[in-house]
XYZ file of N, CA and C in Angstrom:
744
model
N 30.061 -9.227 12.613
C 29.074 -9.586 11.593
C 27.703 -9.119 12.065
N 26.955 -8.504 11.151
C 25.617 -8.087 11.547
C 24.678 -8.217 10.380
N 23.421 -8.505 10.690
C 22.410 -8.666 9.660
C 21.751 -7.331 9.364
N 21.548 -7.044 8.110
C 20.849 -5.833 7.702
C 19.372 -6.160 7.564
N 18.486 -5.417 8.216
C 17.054 -5.717 8.123
C 16.584 -5.707 6.683
N 15.666 -6.604 6.386
C 15.172 -6.723 5.016
C 13.719 -7.179 5.072
N 12.851 -6.422 4.406
C 11.424 -6.735 4.456
C 11.104 -8.062 3.804
N 11.996 -8.524 2.906
C 11.762 -9.811 2.241
C 12.858 -10.791 2.652
N 13.142 -10.829 3.940
C 14.216 -11.652 4.469
C 14.040 -13.125 4.093
N 12.788 -13.571 3.893
C 12.569 -14.983 3.610
C 13.011 -15.371 2.209
N 12.987 -14.445 1.235
C 13.336 -14.800 -0.140
C 14.704 -14.274 -0.555
N 15.171 -13.210 0.063
C 16.512 -12.686 -0.191
C 17.130 -12.325 1.155
N 18.291 -12.863 1.434
C 18.997 -12.555 2.675
C 20.103 -11.554 2.365
N 20.091 -10.431 3.043
C 21.116 -9.401 2.885
C 21.889 -9.315 4.195
N 23.199 -9.520 4.100
C 24.022 -9.561 5.314
C 25.294 -8.755 5.109
N 25.560 -7.880 6.028
C 26.785 -7.074 5.990
C 27.824 -7.717 6.896
N 28.980 -8.009 6.353
C 30.079 -8.595 7.118
C 31.286 -7.692 6.934
N 31.395 -6.685 7.775
C 32.477 -5.721 7.634
C 32.369 -4.988 6.304
N 33.417 -5.055 5.464
C 33.378 -4.354 4.182
C 32.689 -5.139 3.063
N 32.095 -6.278 3.394
C 31.487 -7.154 2.388
C 29.972 -7.173 2.568
N 29.244 -6.960 1.482
C 27.791 -7.092 1.495
C 27.429 -8.391 0.789
N 26.812 -9.298 1.515
C 26.391 -10.587 0.963
C 24.904 -10.525 0.621
N 24.572 -10.895 -0.610
C 23.175 -10.979 -1.043
C 22.923 -12.417 -1.489
N 22.006 -13.093 -0.808
C 21.747 -14.500 -1.098
C 20.301 -14.698 -1.522
N 20.108 -15.219 -2.722
C 18.771 -15.616 -3.167
C 18.380 -16.841 -2.345
N 17.208 -16.797 -1.725
C 16.919 -17.787 -0.690
C 15.579 -18.490 -0.872
N 15.362 -19.043 -2.082
C 14.222 -19.943 -2.288
C 14.763 -21.231 -2.908
N 15.567 -21.972 -2.154
C 16.248 -23.146 -2.725
C 15.308 -24.235 -3.204
N 14.105 -24.301 -2.663
C 13.184 -25.363 -3.067
C 12.795 -25.265 -4.538
N 12.810 -24.063 -5.107
C 12.498 -23.940 -6.539
C 13.716 -23.506 -7.351
N 14.909 -23.709 -6.784
C 16.119 -23.360 -7.513
C 16.401 -21.875 -7.513
N 15.827 -21.139 -6.547
C 15.992 -19.683 -6.461
C 15.477 -18.974 -7.705
N 14.310 -19.410 -8.182
C 13.688 -18.703 -9.308
C 13.464 -17.243 -8.923
N 13.875 -16.350 -9.809
C 13.775 -14.923 -9.518
C 12.325 -14.459 -9.612
N 11.834 -13.864 -8.532
C 10.487 -13.286 -8.511
C 10.613 -11.767 -8.506
N 9.483 -11.093 -8.689
C 9.485 -9.635 -8.649
C 9.966 -9.133 -7.292
N 9.508 -9.788 -6.223
C 9.910 -9.367 -4.882
C 11.405 -9.547 -4.667
N 11.955 -10.634 -5.199
C 13.390 -10.864 -5.045
C 14.188 -9.808 -5.799
N 13.760 -9.492 -7.010
C 14.452 -8.473 -7.783
C 14.430 -7.128 -7.078
N 13.278 -6.765 -6.521
C 13.155 -5.506 -5.788
C 14.076 -5.486 -4.576
N 14.181 -6.632 -3.888
C 15.040 -6.715 -2.708
C 16.507 -6.546 -3.075
N 16.934 -7.158 -4.174
C 18.332 -7.023 -4.602
C 18.628 -5.579 -4.981
N 17.733 -4.968 -5.743
C 17.924 -3.564 -6.134
C 18.002 -2.674 -4.890
N 17.131 -2.932 -3.917
C 17.139 -2.143 -2.694
C 18.431 -2.302 -1.911
N 18.977 -3.520 -1.894
C 20.227 -3.757 -1.165
C 21.401 -3.015 -1.794
N 21.333 -2.817 -3.103
C 22.433 -2.155 -3.810
C 22.298 -0.637 -3.813
N 21.128 -0.152 -3.463
C 20.897 1.295 -3.485
C 21.581 1.962 -2.296
N 22.331 3.000 -2.574
C 22.960 3.771 -1.503
C 23.890 2.965 -0.639
N 24.823 2.238 -1.252
C 25.763 1.430 -0.476
C 26.585 2.304 0.471
N 26.821 1.783 1.652
C 27.703 2.445 2.605
C 29.077 2.644 1.941
N 29.701 3.816 2.122
C 31.004 4.066 1.496
C 32.081 3.061 1.890
N 31.903 2.393 3.025
C 32.916 1.433 3.467
C 32.728 0.036 2.876
N 31.618 -0.204 2.178
C 31.446 -1.489 1.496
C 32.441 -1.570 0.339
N 33.162 -2.660 0.263
C 34.207 -2.800 -0.750
C 33.920 -3.871 -1.791
N 33.013 -4.759 -1.461
C 32.665 -5.808 -2.423
C 31.248 -6.285 -2.134
N 30.512 -6.608 -3.199
C 29.174 -7.189 -3.083
C 29.239 -8.614 -3.598
N 28.766 -9.545 -2.802
C 28.811 -10.964 -3.155
C 27.389 -11.473 -3.381
N 27.113 -12.005 -4.567
C 25.788 -12.527 -4.914
C 25.864 -14.038 -5.063
N 24.971 -14.732 -4.395
C 24.948 -16.195 -4.472
C 23.519 -16.704 -4.305
N 23.345 -18.006 -4.499
C 22.053 -18.640 -4.291
C 22.157 -19.702 -3.216
N 21.141 -19.816 -2.389
C 21.133 -20.833 -1.345
C 20.806 -22.200 -1.951
N 21.327 -23.235 -1.338
C 20.992 -24.587 -1.776
C 21.816 -25.070 -2.955
N 21.189 -25.931 -3.764
C 21.921 -26.613 -4.835
C 22.147 -25.761 -6.077
N 21.331 -24.715 -6.272
C 21.393 -23.926 -7.495
C 21.641 -22.447 -7.207
N 22.255 -21.783 -8.173
C 22.446 -20.340 -8.094
C 21.123 -19.631 -8.376
N 20.595 -19.826 -9.576
C 19.288 -19.277 -9.951
C 18.823 -20.006 -11.199
N 17.733 -20.745 -11.070
C 17.267 -21.618 -12.149
C 16.337 -20.923 -13.138
N 16.215 -19.598 -13.048
C 15.361 -18.883 -13.996
C 14.517 -17.842 -13.294
N 13.370 -17.562 -13.883
C 12.510 -16.489 -13.405
C 11.065 -16.963 -13.313
N 10.377 -16.542 -12.268
C 8.935 -16.782 -12.186
C 8.262 -15.840 -13.170
N 7.513 -16.386 -14.100
C 6.952 -15.568 -15.162
C 6.030 -14.490 -14.621
N 6.280 -13.228 -14.989
C 5.401 -12.145 -14.550
C 4.286 -11.847 -15.553
N 4.183 -12.648 -16.618
C 3.167 -12.373 -17.632
C 1.779 -12.700 -17.097
N 0.747 -11.971 -17.532
C -0.626 -12.255 -17.086
C -1.055 -13.666 -17.447
N -1.906 -14.240 -16.629
C -2.385 -15.597 -16.878
C -3.244 -15.646 -18.134
N -3.256 -16.812 -18.759
C -4.098 -16.992 -19.938
C -5.567 -16.829 -19.549
N -6.335 -16.215 -20.431
C -7.737 -15.961 -20.156
C -7.997 -14.551 -19.680
N -6.918 -13.882 -19.210
C -7.069 -12.483 -18.802
C -7.134 -11.611 -20.052
N -7.653 -10.400 -19.946
C -7.679 -9.505 -21.103
C -6.269 -9.315 -21.661
N -6.110 -9.349 -22.980
C -4.775 -9.203 -23.570
C -4.125 -7.890 -23.145
N -2.928 -7.951 -22.588
C -2.261 -6.719 -22.167
C -1.679 -5.980 -23.367
N -1.510 -4.690 -23.229
C -0.886 -3.899 -24.286
C 0.614 -4.139 -24.281
N 1.264 -3.750 -25.357
C 2.714 -3.875 -25.432
C 3.386 -3.077 -24.318
N 2.857 -1.907 -24.024
C 3.432 -1.088 -22.963
C 3.277 -1.759 -21.607
N 2.123 -2.385 -21.378
C 1.911 -3.080 -20.114
C 2.868 -4.257 -19.965
N 3.080 -4.990 -21.035
C 4.032 -6.094 -20.994
C 5.450 -5.590 -20.746
N 5.784 -4.450 -21.332
C 7.106 -3.871 -21.079
C 7.271 -3.571 -19.596
N 6.221 -3.015 -18.986
C 6.285 -2.672 -17.572
C 6.342 -3.909 -16.684
N 5.578 -4.936 -17.041
C 5.501 -6.139 -16.216
C 6.688 -7.065 -16.390
N 7.107 -7.236 -17.636
C 8.089 -8.266 -17.970
C 9.484 -7.700 -18.151
N 9.589 -6.681 -18.987
C 10.912 -6.210 -19.386
C 11.581 -5.326 -18.339
N 10.874 -4.304 -17.885
C 11.540 -3.287 -17.064
C 12.089 -3.812 -15.749
N 11.371 -4.679 -15.013
C 11.941 -5.175 -13.755
C 13.268 -5.919 -13.953
N 13.350 -6.743 -14.995
C 14.592 -7.464 -15.242
C 15.707 -6.510 -15.634
N 15.409 -5.563 -16.515
C 16.422 -4.609 -16.942
C 16.898 -3.746 -15.774
N 15.975 -3.361 -14.905
C 16.355 -2.569 -13.728
C 17.285 -3.366 -12.815
N 17.027 -4.660 -12.688
C 17.870 -5.511 -11.848
C 19.277 -5.596 -12.419
N 19.389 -5.883 -13.709
C 20.713 -5.978 -14.325
C 21.456 -4.650 -14.228
N 20.746 -3.557 -14.473
C 21.377 -2.241 -14.428
C 21.865 -1.908 -13.021
N 21.103 -2.312 -12.011
C 21.495 -2.026 -10.633
C 22.787 -2.743 -10.269
N 22.935 -3.985 -10.739
C 24.168 -4.726 -10.454
C 25.337 -4.096 -11.202
N 25.121 -3.745 -12.461
C 26.196 -3.110 -13.230
C 26.610 -1.777 -12.613
N 25.642 -1.056 -12.066
C 25.907 0.286 -11.550
C 26.482 0.282 -10.135
N 26.572 -0.861 -9.489
C 27.159 -0.892 -8.148
C 28.544 -0.262 -8.204
N 28.882 0.641 -7.294
C 30.147 1.365 -7.388
C 31.368 0.567 -6.972
N 31.144 -0.634 -6.455
C 32.251 -1.498 -6.036
C 32.169 -2.812 -6.809
N 33.245 -3.606 -6.808
C 33.201 -4.885 -7.521
C 32.095 -5.791 -7.021
N 31.443 -6.468 -7.947
C 30.418 -7.451 -7.618
C 30.931 -8.836 -7.991
N 30.684 -9.789 -7.124
C 31.167 -11.162 -7.301
C 30.001 -12.118 -7.245
N 29.821 -12.908 -8.308
C 28.816 -13.969 -8.314
C 29.510 -15.288 -8.010
N 28.936 -16.055 -7.104
C 29.445 -17.381 -6.750
C 28.394 -18.383 -7.193
N 28.739 -19.204 -8.179
C 27.725 -19.996 -8.884
C 27.931 -21.486 -8.682
N 26.856 -22.144 -8.255
C 26.816 -23.593 -8.186
C 25.520 -24.065 -8.827
N 25.500 -25.292 -9.296
C 24.268 -25.837 -9.870
C 23.816 -25.075 -11.091
N 22.503 -24.837 -11.189
C 21.923 -24.222 -12.375
C 21.985 -22.694 -12.328
N 22.322 -22.119 -13.475
C 22.215 -20.676 -13.703
C 21.530 -20.555 -15.059
N 20.218 -20.522 -15.039
C 19.423 -20.636 -16.256
C 18.708 -19.330 -16.570
N 18.755 -18.899 -17.828
C 18.053 -17.692 -18.231
C 18.504 -16.497 -17.416
N 17.602 -15.974 -16.588
C 17.942 -14.871 -15.696
C 19.163 -15.226 -14.841
N 19.267 -16.489 -14.454
C 20.416 -16.919 -13.659
C 21.727 -16.733 -14.395
N 21.749 -17.055 -15.682
C 22.949 -16.817 -16.482
C 23.258 -15.330 -16.542
N 22.217 -14.514 -16.730
C 22.422 -13.069 -16.793
C 22.963 -12.535 -15.469
N 22.371 -12.957 -14.351
C 22.823 -12.481 -13.046
C 24.275 -12.867 -12.781
N 24.638 -14.081 -13.166
C 26.006 -14.530 -12.945
C 26.997 -13.718 -13.762
N 26.677 -13.527 -15.034
C 27.627 -12.888 -15.933
C 27.661 -11.377 -15.792
N 26.573 -10.773 -15.318
C 26.526 -9.321 -15.222
C 27.399 -8.813 -14.073
N 27.741 -9.678 -13.131
C 28.663 -9.287 -12.069
C 30.069 -9.089 -12.643
N 30.875 -8.314 -11.952
C 32.223 -8.018 -12.450
C 33.103 -9.257 -12.477
N 32.934 -10.114 -11.484
C 33.704 -11.363 -11.396
C 32.707 -12.489 -11.189
N 32.889 -13.578 -11.921
C 32.012 -14.740 -11.773
C 32.864 -15.960 -11.481
N 32.726 -16.478 -10.262
C 33.432 -17.679 -9.836
C 32.427 -18.815 -9.816
N 32.724 -19.903 -10.525
C 31.738 -20.975 -10.680
C 32.351 -22.343 -10.410
N 31.521 -23.230 -9.903
C 31.920 -24.628 -9.801
C 32.072 -25.194 -11.206
N 33.025 -26.082 -11.387
C 33.265 -26.598 -12.743
C 32.098 -27.417 -13.274
N 31.237 -27.917 -12.368
C 30.077 -28.685 -12.821
C 28.786 -27.860 -12.786
N 28.897 -26.557 -12.598
C 27.700 -25.706 -12.682
C 27.195 -25.710 -14.111
N 25.942 -25.224 -14.310
C 25.336 -25.349 -15.636
C 24.682 -24.024 -16.033
N 25.041 -23.547 -17.204
C 24.556 -22.275 -17.716
C 23.751 -22.515 -18.994
N 22.624 -21.839 -19.103
C 21.781 -22.040 -20.286
C 20.851 -20.845 -20.467
N 20.607 -20.498 -21.738
C 19.603 -19.496 -22.099
C 18.589 -20.224 -22.980
N 17.531 -20.805 -22.387
C 16.652 -21.711 -23.123
C 15.393 -21.078 -23.705
N 15.236 -19.758 -23.617
C 13.952 -19.141 -23.957
C 13.466 -19.446 -25.367
N 14.368 -19.630 -26.326
C 13.946 -19.890 -27.701
C 13.252 -21.239 -27.851
N 13.375 -22.109 -26.836
C 12.621 -23.359 -26.855
C 11.123 -23.080 -26.828
N 10.744 -21.941 -26.236
C 9.334 -21.525 -26.190
C 9.063 -20.406 -27.197
N 10.002 -20.236 -28.108
C 9.889 -19.215 -29.157
C 9.774 -17.806 -28.566
N 10.490 -17.595 -27.464
C 10.557 -16.278 -26.826
C 11.960 -15.723 -27.024
N 12.117 -14.590 -27.681
C 13.462 -14.034 -27.862
C 13.998 -13.509 -26.528
N 15.136 -14.020 -26.063
C 15.647 -13.628 -24.740
C 16.430 -12.320 -24.788
N 15.803 -11.289 -25.335
C 16.524 -10.029 -25.522
C 16.891 -9.359 -24.202
N 16.131 -9.624 -23.129
C 16.467 -9.024 -21.839
C 17.776 -9.604 -21.312
N 17.913 -10.920 -21.386
C 19.172 -11.558 -20.997
C 20.295 -11.099 -21.919
N 19.991 -10.988 -23.201
C 21.011 -10.557 -24.153
C 21.485 -9.141 -23.847
N 20.553 -8.278 -23.421
C 20.933 -6.912 -23.065
C 21.893 -6.897 -21.889
N 21.696 -7.834 -20.960
C 22.596 -7.912 -19.806
C 23.982 -8.403 -20.198
N 24.046 -9.258 -21.223
C 25.297 -9.935 -21.552
C 26.065 -9.325 -22.713
N 25.425 -8.481 -23.518
C 26.060 -8.074 -24.775
C 27.361 -7.304 -24.572
N 27.551 -6.699 -23.400
C 28.823 -6.032 -23.130
C 29.698 -6.846 -22.188
N 29.332 -8.109 -21.977
C 30.069 -8.959 -21.044
C 30.717 -10.163 -21.709
N 30.118 -10.662 -22.775
C 30.638 -11.863 -23.430
C 30.778 -11.606 -24.922
N 31.653 -12.339 -25.597
C 31.766 -12.181 -27.052
C 30.436 -12.467 -27.738
N 30.137 -11.713 -28.780
C 28.861 -11.891 -29.469
C 28.721 -13.285 -30.070
N 29.827 -13.871 -30.501
C 29.768 -15.239 -31.036
C 29.294 -16.213 -29.964
N 29.798 -16.050 -28.752
C 29.384 -16.928 -27.661
C 27.932 -16.677 -27.284
N 27.537 -15.397 -27.237
C 26.167 -15.063 -26.891
C 25.194 -15.615 -27.923
N 25.510 -15.432 -29.190
C 24.642 -15.953 -30.235
C 24.494 -17.458 -30.169
N 25.577 -18.152 -29.892
C 25.517 -19.612 -29.798
C 24.650 -20.054 -28.623
N 24.822 -19.399 -27.471
C 24.007 -19.744 -26.314
C 22.521 -19.560 -26.598
N 22.191 -18.429 -27.244
C 20.792 -18.104 -27.501
C 20.170 -19.050 -28.520
N 20.844 -19.230 -29.658
C 20.236 -19.992 -30.746
C 20.315 -21.499 -30.542
N 21.387 -21.983 -29.947
C 21.520 -23.434 -29.753
C 20.741 -23.923 -28.535
N 20.549 -23.038 -27.561
C 19.944 -23.384 -26.265
C 20.731 -24.447 -25.511
N 21.947 -24.666 -25.935
C 22.778 -25.709 -25.336
C 23.207 -25.304 -23.929
N 23.256 -26.278 -23.045
C 23.706 -26.044 -21.679
C 25.224 -26.136 -21.620
N 25.832 -25.155 -20.992
C 27.287 -25.136 -20.813
C 27.635 -25.506 -19.378
N 28.698 -26.290 -19.211
C 29.256 -26.503 -17.881
C 30.032 -25.254 -17.482
N 30.412 -25.203 -16.218
C 31.209 -24.075 -15.768
C 32.482 -23.904 -16.569
N 33.147 -25.002 -16.874
C 34.394 -24.917 -17.639
C 34.139 -24.404 -19.058
N 33.044 -24.849 -19.674
C 32.707 -24.352 -21.004
C 32.334 -22.876 -20.949
N 31.655 -22.483 -19.890
C 31.287 -21.081 -19.737
C 32.521 -20.210 -19.562
N 33.519 -20.726 -18.869
C 34.765 -19.965 -18.734
C 35.460 -19.831 -20.083
N 35.504 -20.907 -20.849
C 36.129 -20.854 -22.174
C 35.398 -19.880 -23.095
N 34.060 -19.755 -22.905
C 33.277 -18.860 -23.737
C 33.238 -17.422 -23.260
N 33.927 -17.129 -22.165
C 33.982 -15.766 -21.665
C 32.846 -15.373 -20.750
N 32.000 -16.336 -20.384
C 30.849 -16.049 -19.533
C 31.224 -16.026 -18.057
N 32.249 -16.787 -17.696
C 32.677 -16.978 -16.322
C 34.138 -16.556 -16.197
N 34.488 -15.953 -15.060
C 35.870 -15.530 -14.846
C 36.790 -16.710 -14.538
N 36.320 -17.609 -13.655
C 37.180 -18.695 -13.193
C 36.315 -19.828 -12.677
N 36.775 -21.062 -12.887
C 36.064 -22.224 -12.355
C 36.976 -23.005 -11.423
N 36.345 -23.652 -10.457
C 37.068 -24.475 -9.492
C 36.249 -25.732 -9.246
N 36.857 -26.807 -8.755
C 36.064 -27.980 -8.381
C 34.987 -27.601 -7.380
N 33.838 -28.221 -7.501
C 32.696 -27.866 -6.654
C 33.038 -27.907 -5.168
N 33.841 -28.875 -4.767
C 34.187 -29.004 -3.351
C 35.041 -27.848 -2.850
N 35.658 -27.113 -3.757
C 36.531 -26.007 -3.373
C 35.879 -24.636 -3.576
N 34.631 -24.611 -4.032
C 34.006 -23.340 -4.401
C 33.964 -22.360 -3.234
N 33.480 -22.781 -2.088
C 33.346 -21.866 -0.958
C 34.704 -21.401 -0.456
N 35.678 -22.311 -0.413
C 37.023 -21.926 0.041
C 37.634 -20.900 -0.892
N 37.530 -21.166 -2.195
C 38.084 -20.232 -3.178
C 37.341 -18.893 -3.143
N 36.021 -18.947 -2.927
C 35.244 -17.707 -2.835
C 35.689 -16.893 -1.634
N 35.873 -17.542 -0.493
C 36.308 -16.828 0.709
C 37.669 -16.173 0.491
N 38.570 -16.877 -0.182
C 39.899 -16.317 -0.434
C 39.812 -15.100 -1.352
N 38.972 -15.184 -2.382
C 38.823 -14.072 -3.304
C 38.169 -12.874 -2.618
N 37.143 -13.132 -1.803
C 36.487 -12.052 -1.071
C 37.487 -11.362 -0.137
N 38.318 -12.157 0.545
C 39.315 -11.579 1.445
C 40.322 -10.731 0.680
N 40.709 -11.181 -0.509
C 41.641 -10.409 -1.329
C 41.041 -9.059 -1.698
N 39.788 -9.069 -2.143
C 39.123 -7.823 -2.523
C 38.923 -6.918 -1.306
N 38.471 -7.494 -0.201
C 38.182 -6.697 0.989
C 39.442 -6.093 1.594
N 40.599 -6.653 1.262
C 41.854 -6.131 1.773
C 42.331 -4.880 1.066
N 41.687 -4.518 -0.044
C 42.039 -3.299 -0.772
C 41.251 -2.118 -0.213
N 41.715 -0.921 -0.488
C 40.984 0.260 -0.035
C 39.737 0.454 -0.880
N 38.716 1.071 -0.280
C 37.496 1.357 -1.024
C 37.774 2.288 -2.192
N 38.686 3.241 -2.002
C 39.010 4.201 -3.071
C 39.595 3.480 -4.281
N 40.535 2.586 -4.053
C 41.176 1.875 -5.163
C 40.187 0.961 -5.886
N 39.353 0.261 -5.118
C 38.377 -0.639 -5.727
C 37.360 0.129 -6.564
N 36.893 1.252 -6.042
C 35.917 2.048 -6.780
C 36.533 2.645 -8.043
N 37.799 2.996 -7.991
C 38.461 3.517 -9.187
C 38.539 2.444 -10.271
N 38.902 1.234 -9.876
C 38.960 0.134 -10.854
C 37.584 -0.135 -11.440
N 36.545 -0.126 -10.585
C 35.188 -0.368 -11.081
C 34.770 0.717 -12.060
N 35.086 1.979 -11.768
C 34.736 3.056 -12.687
C 35.426 2.867 -14.034
N 36.681 2.457 -13.993
C 37.404 2.282 -15.264
C 36.808 1.136 -16.081
N 36.523 0.022 -15.434
C 35.935 -1.112 -16.135
C 34.567 -0.755 -16.714
N 33.836 0.112 -16.035
C 32.495 0.483 -16.475
C 32.524 1.429 -17.668
N 33.394 2.425 -17.629
C 33.313 3.511 -18.604
C 34.363 3.452 -19.723
N 35.537 2.936 -19.441
C 36.612 2.992 -20.430
C 36.309 2.256 -21.736
N 35.615 1.089 -21.692
C 35.399 0.367 -22.958
C 34.629 1.158 -24.008
N 33.848 2.139 -23.622
C 33.077 2.923 -24.598
C 33.775 4.233 -24.957
N 34.946 4.477 -24.420
C 35.679 5.713 -24.683
C 36.649 5.531 -25.847
N 37.039 6.640 -26.428
C 38.129 6.613 -27.400
C 39.420 6.289 -26.658
N 40.459 5.790 -27.356
C 41.724 5.499 -26.667
C 42.279 6.711 -25.923
N 42.144 7.879 -26.522
C 42.666 9.080 -25.870
C 41.891 9.402 -24.603
N 40.562 9.297 -24.681
C 39.746 9.578 -23.506
C 39.975 8.539 -22.415
N 40.121 7.267 -22.795
C 40.370 6.213 -21.819
C 41.695 6.430 -21.108
N 42.690 6.907 -21.849
C 43.994 7.193 -21.245
C 43.890 8.340 -20.251
N 43.181 9.407 -20.647
C 43.007 10.543 -19.735
C 42.221 10.144 -18.500
N 41.209 9.319 -18.685
C 40.390 8.855 -17.566
C 41.230 8.023 -16.602
N 42.119 7.183 -17.140
C 43.006 6.377 -16.302
C 43.886 7.274 -15.434
N 44.432 8.339 -16.036
C 45.269 9.249 -15.268
C 44.495 9.961 -14.175
N 43.275 10.357 -14.492
C 42.436 11.039 -13.502
C 42.128 10.122 -12.323
N 41.730 8.887 -12.612
C 41.394 7.953 -11.530
C 42.613 7.620 -10.675
N 43.741 7.421 -11.348
C 44.971 7.101 -10.592
C 45.345 8.252 -9.668
N 45.285 9.472 -10.194
C 45.612 10.627 -9.368
C 44.697 10.792 -8.185
N 43.395 10.591 -8.430
C 42.416 10.716 -7.356
C 42.643 9.656 -6.274
N 42.885 8.415 -6.717
C 43.099 7.331 -5.756
C 44.387 7.552 -4.958
N 45.444 7.976 -5.633
C 46.720 8.187 -4.934
C 46.635 9.350 -3.966
N 45.836 10.369 -4.316
C 45.733 11.529 -3.434
C 45.101 11.174 -2.095
N 44.316 10.087 -2.076
C 43.674 9.676 -0.821
C 44.676 9.161 0.187
N 45.911 8.889 -0.257
C 46.925 8.385 0.665
C 47.595 9.497 1.464
N 47.396 10.719 1.029
C 48.121 11.829 1.667
C 47.202 12.642 2.575
């Protein structure tokens, strides 16, 4: 086990454990609210992954996974920013973060306990696999402040059924882990006391596969849903052939 140096080690911990890259949001006192620095650190950790990394594990330290985002909007009383400036300050950093997780070439696993609110819900669901405690809590509350959560919606629109996404956004209702699993937001839920044990078992299962096979599955999950049936079939054959050829 070895630690990977990180300029923002105090807010995001990045640790390499053999074929597993662990990324931990590390501001538990505020529920791991996502800041600009934290987002930059996560994106940096995912950039140029070592070819031997087989799985990326995202979690939050303490009682919560991620309770939301520290607002990057200018303070009241400052000169009104332009729409383009707001896009740069507010929208683009979040979108870049979600895109970086989606673009990771290996499976990404979110391990969720406590609150996953707003950005936290997006971070949890944007990973390929989301393992959550049954008493964890998911919510997209932005409409309470009359703010359309289109950034979170952009992260989720290809991950959850639109009916579930619309209900989360418009109702602002908080879902438990079990409700989130039923709604397609979470892959699997376990009792809170078993979360770490189940996570370790799942990580070991993934890490036991070859990097070639895992990357092939990730490529298929990423690209096949937007392909025609014929193209998806051809792509499946290409990936299978490439992965099998690595055995010889």
